[in-house]
């Protein structure tokens, strides 16, 4: 049982399970806000997966994917780009990131004058001198020895990252990004940049698969709540239907904890582990909603501000 | 990240994430209702897994496991025992069930006078003539050819099953039961018998792992809501702390849909598939809460009323 309907990217005609209709909700658009599509009201479907391993062998065909690692990779990468980093290159393993950064340094390909299209952000890299790449990442929540930065969004200040390329590897987040790339271009979403990613998905108007990082292969509630925030943001525009049960659950979970997100993070497995490492400030940083108007997008090995 | 604390079965001292404290709730016991344990207030921890495959390689050590397949295996088996079936034997594959039933018929080991301890139920098997075993199960939601019964709880009437042994195989449910058996004795829970299983777990007073059947390896929302109902029932007695994020999510999801369970089942992947098969009456049957005072328990190959 549990066979899932799949369709090509684009128009879906299923209107029976609208998120917006799940419960009356302040702030939701009373209208549908859709545009005509094949004589039916336009809508997009959203699938949510708790970990990269949960993607089925025959995944839904979508127009875009979203990777979510609220604590902390996608929050941190959004902040790095917002602070003016030129691009972020994700790798599975520290050694891969080291080699790639070394190669970029040797060829002088890093830190060249801006051609990434991210001009206009407050920390816009702009033109400038060649700057060496930065290495960033964690294992067990702790900065990797020899790396320039860890995985805290609070480290990604304009002073540290403006104009730089950052080679990054994290325990769960970079895996989710790279796995999601098999589905299409990958937007990186967190709570802090939820609205910016919703804008992109709404403009794209195609079905979407949300791949949560999870923690060591297990369901991470803060990621699912992040996925629910995305779905809720689309529902507020009157668009989006759940593609699977976890999408339906995610929006209910977001609505349950909305307004208490920092409190939630103090109860989740991953959040509690970060607390033990003395990173309460990171929890509070990542629990803010819609504060960074940047939608990072991974294509062809690079994450840039879309 | 996401490393999980594990402890041996029994006493847990973590009181920081009580389900009952998540939100004020009518019907919750204002007291803790615990008993002394090693000078600490007694409490038990609950882990929830969305599918058998989500059980970690090094699972938590627990005093009991619970298998949940709300639509429909655990609902149906609870009803079969309530209607007087002597025992239910779960198998992964139809051919295994056929062979076991044939062997039982040949040796006359099925349908002997009651020694299962289930006397006292309304459909109690009692003493009686030897009766041949029954074969029950589904694939794709449809009764397996040549089997006596499918997987509908409405088939499990006293007239059909009283005094009988039932050899059963279902797509997801029997797999969850057999996988959970590696952890300890397995209670079978559904919404219909939630309170009876809560009674057993509260009496046992040990940590518990809840293994949901899911659908074809994916998260099934009706099973997670069933797990949440169990957790909520324990919380109403002032006991239970979440062992993992999915336990925390499950109780929120149950509370979100409590009172609208039949409506929820019409939105889930598995529920919609059953609707397409014309089984709306099964959805309504399985969406009832606390109506069967029976707690099936699987040990040593047999499920009997605990």
XYZ file of C-alpha atoms in Angstrom:
612
model
C 0.000 0.000 0.000
C 1.028 3.576 0.180
C 1.673 3.809 -3.560
C 2.164 7.443 -4.416
C 0.791 9.290 -7.366
C 3.519 10.954 -9.313
C 3.360 13.531 -12.021
C 5.802 15.492 -14.056
C 6.798 18.891 -12.763
C 4.245 21.595 -13.173
C 0.518 21.519 -12.933
C -1.313 19.357 -10.471
C -5.048 19.062 -10.396
C -5.458 17.562 -6.952
C -7.232 20.109 -4.815
C -8.642 17.733 -2.229
C -5.931 18.071 0.390
C -4.983 21.731 0.447
C -2.744 22.713 3.328
C -4.491 26.053 3.568
C -7.771 24.234 4.081
C -6.472 22.075 6.907
C -7.547 24.604 9.487
C -8.664 28.210 9.350
C -5.610 30.339 9.889
C -4.909 33.984 10.454
C -2.840 35.506 7.695
C -3.821 32.981 5.045
C -4.915 34.433 1.779
C -8.677 33.982 1.504
C -8.335 33.642 -2.256
C -6.541 30.860 -4.063
C -4.027 33.119 -5.736
C -3.479 30.621 -8.530
C -3.081 31.122 -12.237
C -4.785 29.168 -14.981
C -3.044 25.998 -16.109
C -4.509 23.566 -18.605
C -7.989 24.809 -17.737
C -7.438 23.860 -14.094
C -6.439 26.032 -11.199
C -2.688 25.909 -10.870
C -1.200 24.165 -7.883
C 2.035 22.503 -6.894
C 2.688 19.384 -4.878
C 5.185 19.066 -2.055
C 6.856 15.901 -0.848
C 8.815 15.906 2.407
C 11.461 13.321 3.332
C 12.883 13.062 6.858
C 16.382 12.072 5.714
C 18.203 11.692 2.386
C 17.906 7.907 2.830
C 14.108 8.220 2.817
C 14.038 9.366 -0.807
C 12.432 6.492 -2.707
C 14.347 4.696 -5.428
C 11.846 6.157 -7.891
C 11.430 9.688 -6.514
C 8.712 12.061 -7.674
C 9.625 14.148 -10.694
C 9.861 17.713 -9.482
C 10.907 21.108 -10.780
C 13.114 21.824 -7.775
C 14.339 20.316 -4.548
C 14.843 21.937 -1.166
C 17.436 20.845 1.386
C 16.814 21.681 5.043
C 19.225 21.452 7.959
C 17.885 24.015 10.395
C 20.545 23.156 13.013
C 22.685 24.383 11.411
C 24.037 23.933 7.882
C 21.337 25.612 5.801
C 20.905 28.410 8.357
C 24.658 28.986 8.305
C 25.041 28.898 4.515
C 22.152 31.350 4.103
C 23.903 33.693 6.529
C 27.266 33.271 4.751
C 25.761 34.335 1.422
C 23.825 37.147 3.049
C 27.095 38.353 4.577
C 28.667 38.510 1.129
C 30.360 35.166 0.558
C 30.790 34.697 -3.187
C 29.785 31.027 -3.191
C 29.691 27.968 -0.942
C 30.912 24.593 -2.189
C 29.526 21.591 -0.255
C 31.472 18.355 0.242
C 30.694 15.111 2.044
C 34.079 14.648 3.692
C 36.640 17.010 5.241
C 39.420 15.662 3.045
C 37.438 16.392 -0.127
C 36.812 19.948 1.030
C 40.503 20.417 1.871
C 41.633 19.157 -1.529
C 39.133 21.314 -3.413
C 40.098 24.417 -1.453
C 43.780 23.706 -2.053
C 43.171 23.281 -5.776
C 41.246 26.564 -5.892
C 44.091 28.318 -4.114
C 46.647 26.841 -6.520
C 44.737 27.918 -9.623
C 43.696 31.275 -8.195
C 40.098 30.455 -9.103
C 38.728 31.520 -5.758
C 37.862 35.048 -4.756
C 37.876 36.485 -8.249
C 35.756 39.570 -8.957
C 32.084 38.830 -8.585
C 30.265 37.027 -11.361
C 27.854 35.078 -9.203
C 24.863 37.325 -9.617
C 24.647 37.961 -5.899
C 25.339 41.679 -6.230
C 22.786 43.691 -4.342
C 22.940 41.805 -1.052
C 24.136 43.924 1.866
C 27.400 42.043 2.054
C 27.716 41.848 -1.735
C 31.151 40.571 -2.682
C 31.523 43.143 -5.461
C 34.848 43.475 -7.226
C 37.974 43.190 -5.175
C 41.346 41.579 -4.751
C 41.766 37.815 -5.012
C 41.126 36.265 -1.629
C 41.984 32.742 -0.560
C 39.106 30.314 -0.004
C 37.841 29.462 3.463
C 37.298 25.995 4.896
C 34.249 25.574 7.131
C 32.540 22.656 8.799
C 31.959 20.457 11.803
C 31.969 16.920 13.031
C 30.073 16.191 16.231
C 29.056 19.859 16.252
C 32.674 20.950 16.714
C 34.853 22.838 14.179
C 37.064 20.496 12.149
C 40.743 20.868 13.139
C 42.625 23.067 10.695
C 39.455 24.596 9.238
C 38.941 28.371 9.245
C 35.370 28.250 10.477
C 32.988 25.838 12.177
C 29.277 25.515 11.386
C 27.906 28.412 13.422
C 25.927 31.095 11.586
C 27.322 33.611 14.061
C 30.789 33.087 12.597
C 29.635 34.099 9.117
C 30.152 37.830 9.507
C 30.853 40.145 6.564
C 34.314 40.696 8.051
C 35.105 36.987 7.779
C 33.372 35.903 4.587
C 32.770 38.874 2.264
C 34.038 38.100 -1.240
C 35.226 34.632 -0.222
C 34.471 31.181 -1.507
C 33.742 28.773 1.333
C 34.411 25.035 1.084
C 32.113 23.363 3.573
C 31.379 19.920 4.997
C 28.944 19.091 7.799
C 27.732 15.815 9.283
C 24.234 15.792 7.820
C 23.571 19.007 5.915
C 25.948 18.720 2.985
C 24.797 15.129 2.448
C 21.185 16.306 2.120
C 22.161 19.013 -0.385
C 24.187 16.644 -2.552
C 21.572 13.886 -2.445
C 18.770 16.325 -3.329
C 20.777 17.505 -6.344
C 19.771 14.311 -8.155
C 16.245 15.753 -8.316
C 17.012 19.183 -9.803
C 18.296 22.561 -8.625
C 18.382 22.617 -4.822
C 17.242 25.568 -2.738
C 18.631 25.694 0.786
C 15.961 26.523 3.333
C 15.936 27.178 7.051
C 13.576 29.091 9.293
C 15.638 32.280 8.955
C 15.185 32.442 5.166
C 11.838 30.664 4.845
C 10.033 33.544 3.083
C 12.786 33.995 0.487
C 12.616 30.318 -0.495
C 8.812 30.438 -0.568
C 9.115 33.363 -3.018
C 11.327 31.291 -5.304
C 9.137 28.196 -5.169
C 6.000 30.217 -5.814
C 7.656 31.920 -8.793
C 8.857 28.569 -10.119
C 5.413 27.046 -9.753
C 6.620 23.450 -10.043
C 6.276 20.418 -7.804
C 8.959 20.278 -5.118
C 10.694 17.630 -2.990
C 11.978 18.728 0.419
C 14.905 16.661 1.687
C 15.580 17.117 5.385
C 19.045 16.403 6.717
C 17.885 14.583 9.837
C 20.409 13.494 12.423
C 22.523 10.401 11.811
C 19.828 8.940 9.594
C 16.960 9.705 11.988
C 13.985 12.084 11.926
C 14.982 15.549 13.247
C 11.992 17.519 14.425
C 13.515 20.949 13.797
C 14.032 20.041 10.134
C 10.469 18.763 9.770
C 9.183 21.953 11.375
C 11.341 23.871 8.873
C 9.709 21.935 6.036
C 6.327 22.709 7.572
C 7.193 26.411 7.690
C 7.893 26.308 3.963
C 4.618 24.540 3.250
C 2.797 26.972 5.526
C 4.322 29.919 3.659
C 3.054 28.522 0.371
C -0.352 27.805 1.905
C -0.562 31.443 2.999
C -0.469 32.245 -0.721
C -3.177 29.693 -1.367
C -0.928 27.203 -3.136
C 0.462 23.760 -2.435
C -0.950 20.298 -1.807
C 0.816 17.553 0.151
C 2.484 14.890 -1.944
C 2.982 12.539 0.993
C 1.991 12.034 4.619
C 5.094 13.722 5.999
C 4.219 16.945 4.154
C 0.794 16.846 5.801
C 2.392 16.215 9.203
C 5.086 18.880 8.772
C 2.702 21.785 8.402
C 0.726 20.662 11.462
C 3.954 20.444 13.458
C 5.099 23.900 12.355
C 1.762 25.400 13.330
C 1.953 23.608 16.682
C 5.349 25.121 17.539
C 5.215 28.421 15.644
C 5.987 31.186 18.124
C 7.791 28.663 20.369
C 10.591 27.626 18.032
C 13.507 28.370 20.356
C 11.654 26.449 23.061
C 11.199 23.506 20.681
C 14.901 23.460 19.806
C 15.667 22.960 23.490
C 13.644 19.734 23.390
C 14.922 18.078 20.210
C 17.756 15.563 20.128
C 19.982 17.734 17.987
C 19.156 20.949 19.818
C 19.944 19.367 23.173
C 23.285 18.158 21.875
C 24.155 21.706 20.761
C 23.090 23.001 24.171
C 25.527 20.565 25.757
C 28.237 22.087 23.547
C 27.378 25.540 24.893
C 25.713 26.676 21.662
C 22.427 28.045 23.020
C 23.052 31.257 21.064
C 23.038 29.244 17.828
C 19.652 27.749 18.735
C 18.210 31.203 19.265
C 19.816 32.481 16.069
C 18.360 29.635 13.976
C 14.893 29.818 15.587
C 14.093 33.204 14.009
C 11.617 33.203 11.131
C 11.943 35.132 7.855
C 14.846 37.379 8.822
C 17.241 36.704 5.899
C 15.955 37.591 2.416
C 18.291 35.198 0.641
C 17.495 31.929 -1.177
C 20.703 29.937 -1.651
C 20.616 27.637 -4.660
C 22.946 24.726 -5.409
C 23.724 23.995 -9.053
C 26.774 22.434 -10.630
C 28.814 22.254 -7.475
C 28.224 25.803 -6.210
C 25.738 27.383 -3.838
C 25.024 31.007 -4.657
C 22.271 33.447 -3.785
C 19.489 32.706 -6.274
C 24.827 14.737 15.863
C 21.604 13.356 17.124
C 23.301 10.816 19.358
C 20.661 9.318 21.578
C 20.933 8.594 25.224
C 20.138 5.018 25.967
C 19.474 3.307 29.212
C 18.514 -0.114 30.362
C 14.845 -0.838 30.779
C 13.235 0.626 33.811
C 13.871 3.850 35.550
C 14.599 7.056 33.748
C 15.478 10.248 35.501
C 14.937 12.660 32.638
C 11.975 14.797 33.557
C 12.775 17.784 31.370
C 10.662 16.885 28.375
C 7.433 15.498 29.764
C 4.711 15.001 27.193
C 2.110 16.018 29.731
C 3.888 19.316 30.169
C 3.960 20.118 26.468
C 0.655 21.919 26.656
C -2.071 22.163 29.262
C -4.609 19.525 28.469
C -8.033 18.589 29.740
C -8.113 15.171 31.309
C -4.447 15.066 32.233
C -3.700 13.966 35.726
C -2.517 16.980 37.688
C -0.319 14.711 39.765
C 2.631 12.730 38.517
C 1.209 9.378 39.462
C 4.673 7.862 39.677
C 6.165 5.444 42.139
C 9.548 5.705 43.799
C 12.471 4.228 41.900
C 16.059 4.496 43.047
C 15.163 7.624 44.996
C 13.943 9.313 41.809
C 10.428 9.729 40.564
C 9.662 6.834 38.293
C 9.205 7.504 34.619
C 9.490 5.623 31.361
C 10.914 6.677 28.037
C 9.258 6.148 24.685
C 10.973 5.927 21.321
C 8.909 6.016 18.130
C 10.124 4.734 14.753
C 8.232 5.462 11.519
C 9.066 2.115 9.917
C 10.827 -1.103 10.962
C 13.789 0.000 8.814
C 14.187 3.109 10.994
C 15.164 1.055 14.036
C 18.831 1.853 14.628
C 21.430 -0.883 14.471
C 21.943 -0.351 18.198
C 18.351 0.140 19.375
C 17.459 1.393 22.835
C 17.156 -1.316 25.463
C 13.508 -1.453 26.424
C 11.191 -3.569 28.533
C 8.633 -3.930 25.752
C 7.972 -2.991 22.165
C 4.750 -1.888 20.518
C 3.865 -2.518 16.875
C 1.348 -0.194 15.224
C -0.407 -0.614 11.889
C -3.597 1.370 12.336
C -4.726 0.686 8.742
C -5.266 -2.143 9.320
C -3.256 -5.067 10.715
C -3.093 -4.200 14.407
C -6.695 -2.950 14.426
C -7.791 -6.201 12.782
C -5.783 -8.509 15.045
C -7.118 -6.734 18.142
C -10.647 -7.285 16.853
C -9.934 -10.954 16.026
C -8.799 -11.648 19.590
C -11.670 -9.639 21.024
C -14.041 -11.746 18.918
C -12.619 -14.916 20.459
C -9.828 -16.069 18.178
C -7.537 -18.338 20.187
C -4.306 -16.883 18.785
C -2.930 -15.116 15.723
C 0.327 -16.233 14.119
C 2.040 -13.560 11.974
C 4.141 -14.377 8.907
C 6.014 -12.241 6.407
C 4.952 -14.110 3.279
C 1.733 -15.809 2.154
C 3.525 -19.072 1.423
C 4.931 -19.220 4.958
C 1.479 -18.668 6.413
C 0.008 -21.371 4.156
C 2.660 -23.903 5.150
C 2.287 -23.176 8.859
C -1.495 -23.452 8.694
C -1.221 -26.724 6.770
C 1.206 -28.115 9.344
C -1.131 -27.109 12.170
C -4.027 -28.824 10.420
C -1.971 -31.986 9.895
C -0.913 -32.214 13.530
C -4.272 -31.129 14.890
C -2.505 -28.501 16.963
C -4.930 -25.755 16.032
C -8.238 -25.062 17.686
C -7.613 -27.151 20.764
C -9.440 -26.264 23.966
C -8.399 -22.908 25.292
C -5.136 -22.573 27.146
C -4.224 -19.112 25.946
C -5.378 -17.191 28.964
C -7.839 -15.182 26.926
C -10.873 -16.556 28.750
C -13.105 -13.762 29.907
C -13.287 -11.829 26.653
C -16.790 -11.631 25.180
C -15.878 -13.952 22.340
C -13.776 -16.170 24.601
C -12.777 -19.322 22.760
C -13.513 -21.513 25.775
C -13.441 -25.271 25.391
C -14.820 -26.753 22.228
C -14.242 -29.089 19.318
C -11.026 -28.926 17.293
C -11.424 -26.353 14.541
C -9.206 -25.925 11.507
C -6.988 -22.834 11.366
C -7.897 -19.813 9.284
C -5.675 -18.015 6.788
C -5.981 -14.226 6.681
C -4.133 -11.444 4.929
C -3.788 -9.005 2.079
C -1.501 -7.780 -0.614
C -2.261 -4.385 -2.133
C -5.151 -4.128 0.333
C -6.919 -7.078 -1.292
C -7.528 -10.541 0.240
C -4.880 -13.067 -0.815
C -6.348 -15.670 -3.216
C -7.205 -18.906 -1.429
C -7.169 -17.288 2.024
C -10.225 -17.472 4.282
C -10.168 -13.825 5.294
C -8.639 -10.541 4.147
C -7.323 -7.831 6.453
C -10.573 -6.089 7.361
C -11.498 -5.856 11.047
C -15.136 -6.124 10.002
C -14.523 -9.695 8.865
C -13.325 -10.748 12.313
C -16.730 -11.593 13.764
C -17.232 -14.117 16.576
C -19.055 -16.303 14.047
C -15.970 -16.492 11.849
C -13.088 -16.568 14.298
C -14.236 -17.776 17.733
C -11.958 -20.570 18.989
C -9.802 -20.446 15.855
C -6.119 -19.924 15.274
C -5.490 -17.411 12.502
C -2.367 -17.482 10.337
C -1.896 -13.970 9.008
C 0.347 -12.038 6.628
C -0.030 -8.390 5.609
C 2.121 -6.056 3.531
C 3.508 -3.918 6.339
C 1.953 -4.903 9.658
C 3.330 -8.387 10.196
C 6.803 -7.120 9.258
C 6.616 -4.488 12.009
C 5.519 -7.078 14.588
C 8.281 -9.515 13.701
C 10.964 -6.827 13.554
C 9.889 -5.370 16.904
C 10.157 -8.831 18.471
C 13.943 -8.431 18.513
C 13.432 -5.817 21.246
C 11.229 -7.809 23.639
C 7.578 -8.819 23.980
C 5.508 -6.881 21.437
C 2.149 -5.316 22.215
C -0.056 -4.627 19.207
C -1.628 -1.189 19.365
C -4.133 0.693 17.264
C -6.495 3.527 18.034
C -9.330 1.105 18.852
C -7.390 -0.553 21.693
C -5.164 2.347 22.736
C -6.329 2.454 26.377
C -5.807 -1.289 26.884
C -2.201 -1.072 25.683
C -1.609 2.044 27.806
C -2.806 0.012 30.814
C -0.255 -2.706 30.071
C 2.627 -0.301 29.503
C 1.823 1.642 32.653
C 1.695 -1.600 34.654
C 4.975 -2.759 33.126
C 6.640 0.554 33.893
C 9.589 -0.004 31.551
C 10.980 1.973 28.633
C 9.224 1.182 25.367
C 10.003 1.310 21.640
C 7.073 1.868 19.277
C 7.621 0.445 15.798
C 5.176 1.772 13.227
C 4.468 -0.287 10.136
C 4.539 2.626 7.706
C 3.649 2.073 4.080
C 6.182 0.506 1.735
C 9.026 1.816 3.847
C 7.621 5.339 4.188
C 6.185 7.392 7.059
C 2.435 6.693 7.488
C 0.691 9.476 9.333
C -2.094 7.314 10.756
C 0.508 5.095 12.436
C 2.378 8.074 13.885
C -0.914 9.461 15.188
C -1.559 6.029 16.718
C 1.827 6.203 18.438
C 0.950 9.702 19.613
C -2.336 8.428 21.034
C -0.409 5.892 23.088
C 2.000 8.533 24.355
C -0.914 10.851 25.093
C -2.637 8.102 27.086
C 0.475 7.646 29.200
C 0.847 11.415 29.596
C -2.720 11.560 30.901
C -1.447 9.378 33.756
C 1.482 11.713 34.268
C 4.108 9.314 32.940
C 6.356 9.091 29.916
C 9.137 11.182 28.405
C 10.095 11.207 24.711
C 13.132 9.146 23.825
C 13.457 10.685 20.369
C 12.130 13.514 18.217
C 9.469 11.384 16.555
C 7.911 10.603 19.948
C 7.706 14.338 20.609
C 6.165 14.915 17.177
C 3.716 12.005 17.445
C 1.897 13.308 20.494
C 1.553 16.767 18.903
C 0.135 15.169 15.754
C -2.344 13.059 17.717
C -3.553 16.101 19.628
C -3.862 18.021 16.350
C -6.155 15.399 14.788
C -7.874 13.954 17.863
C -11.606 14.175 17.279
C -11.009 14.281 13.500
C -9.393 10.882 13.020
C -11.738 9.570 10.331
C -11.245 12.857 8.493
C -7.463 12.462 8.755
C -7.597 8.925 7.363
C -9.262 10.318 4.246
C -6.172 12.481 3.670
C -3.333 10.010 4.237
C -1.690 8.022 1.467
C -2.753 4.675 2.852
C -6.252 5.812 3.778
C -6.832 7.184 0.286
C -5.717 3.908 -1.245
C -8.229 2.024 0.917
C -10.926 4.505 -0.102
C -10.151 3.723 -3.737
C -10.712 0.047 -2.890
C -14.152 0.902 -1.498
C -13.101 0.388 2.125
C -14.400 3.619 3.684
C -16.145 1.534 6.354
C -12.764 0.161 7.450
C -11.414 3.697 7.840
C -14.327 4.615 10.077
C -13.965 1.374 12.034
C -10.255 1.941 12.681
C -10.663 5.655 13.537
C -12.511 4.922 16.800
C -10.565 5.457 20.018
C -10.491 3.126 23.046
C -13.367 0.858 22.056
C -11.680 -2.579 22.376
C -10.355 -3.500 25.838
C -7.826 -5.985 24.514
C -4.013 -5.742 24.407
C -2.654 -8.338 21.978
C 0.859 -9.484 22.802
C 3.279 -11.340 20.536
C 5.677 -13.805 22.157
C 7.287 -16.912 20.765
C 5.415 -16.912 17.497
C 1.896 -16.332 18.852
C -0.237 -13.267 19.420
C -2.703 -13.701 22.253
C -4.722 -11.353 24.417
C -2.323 -10.229 27.144
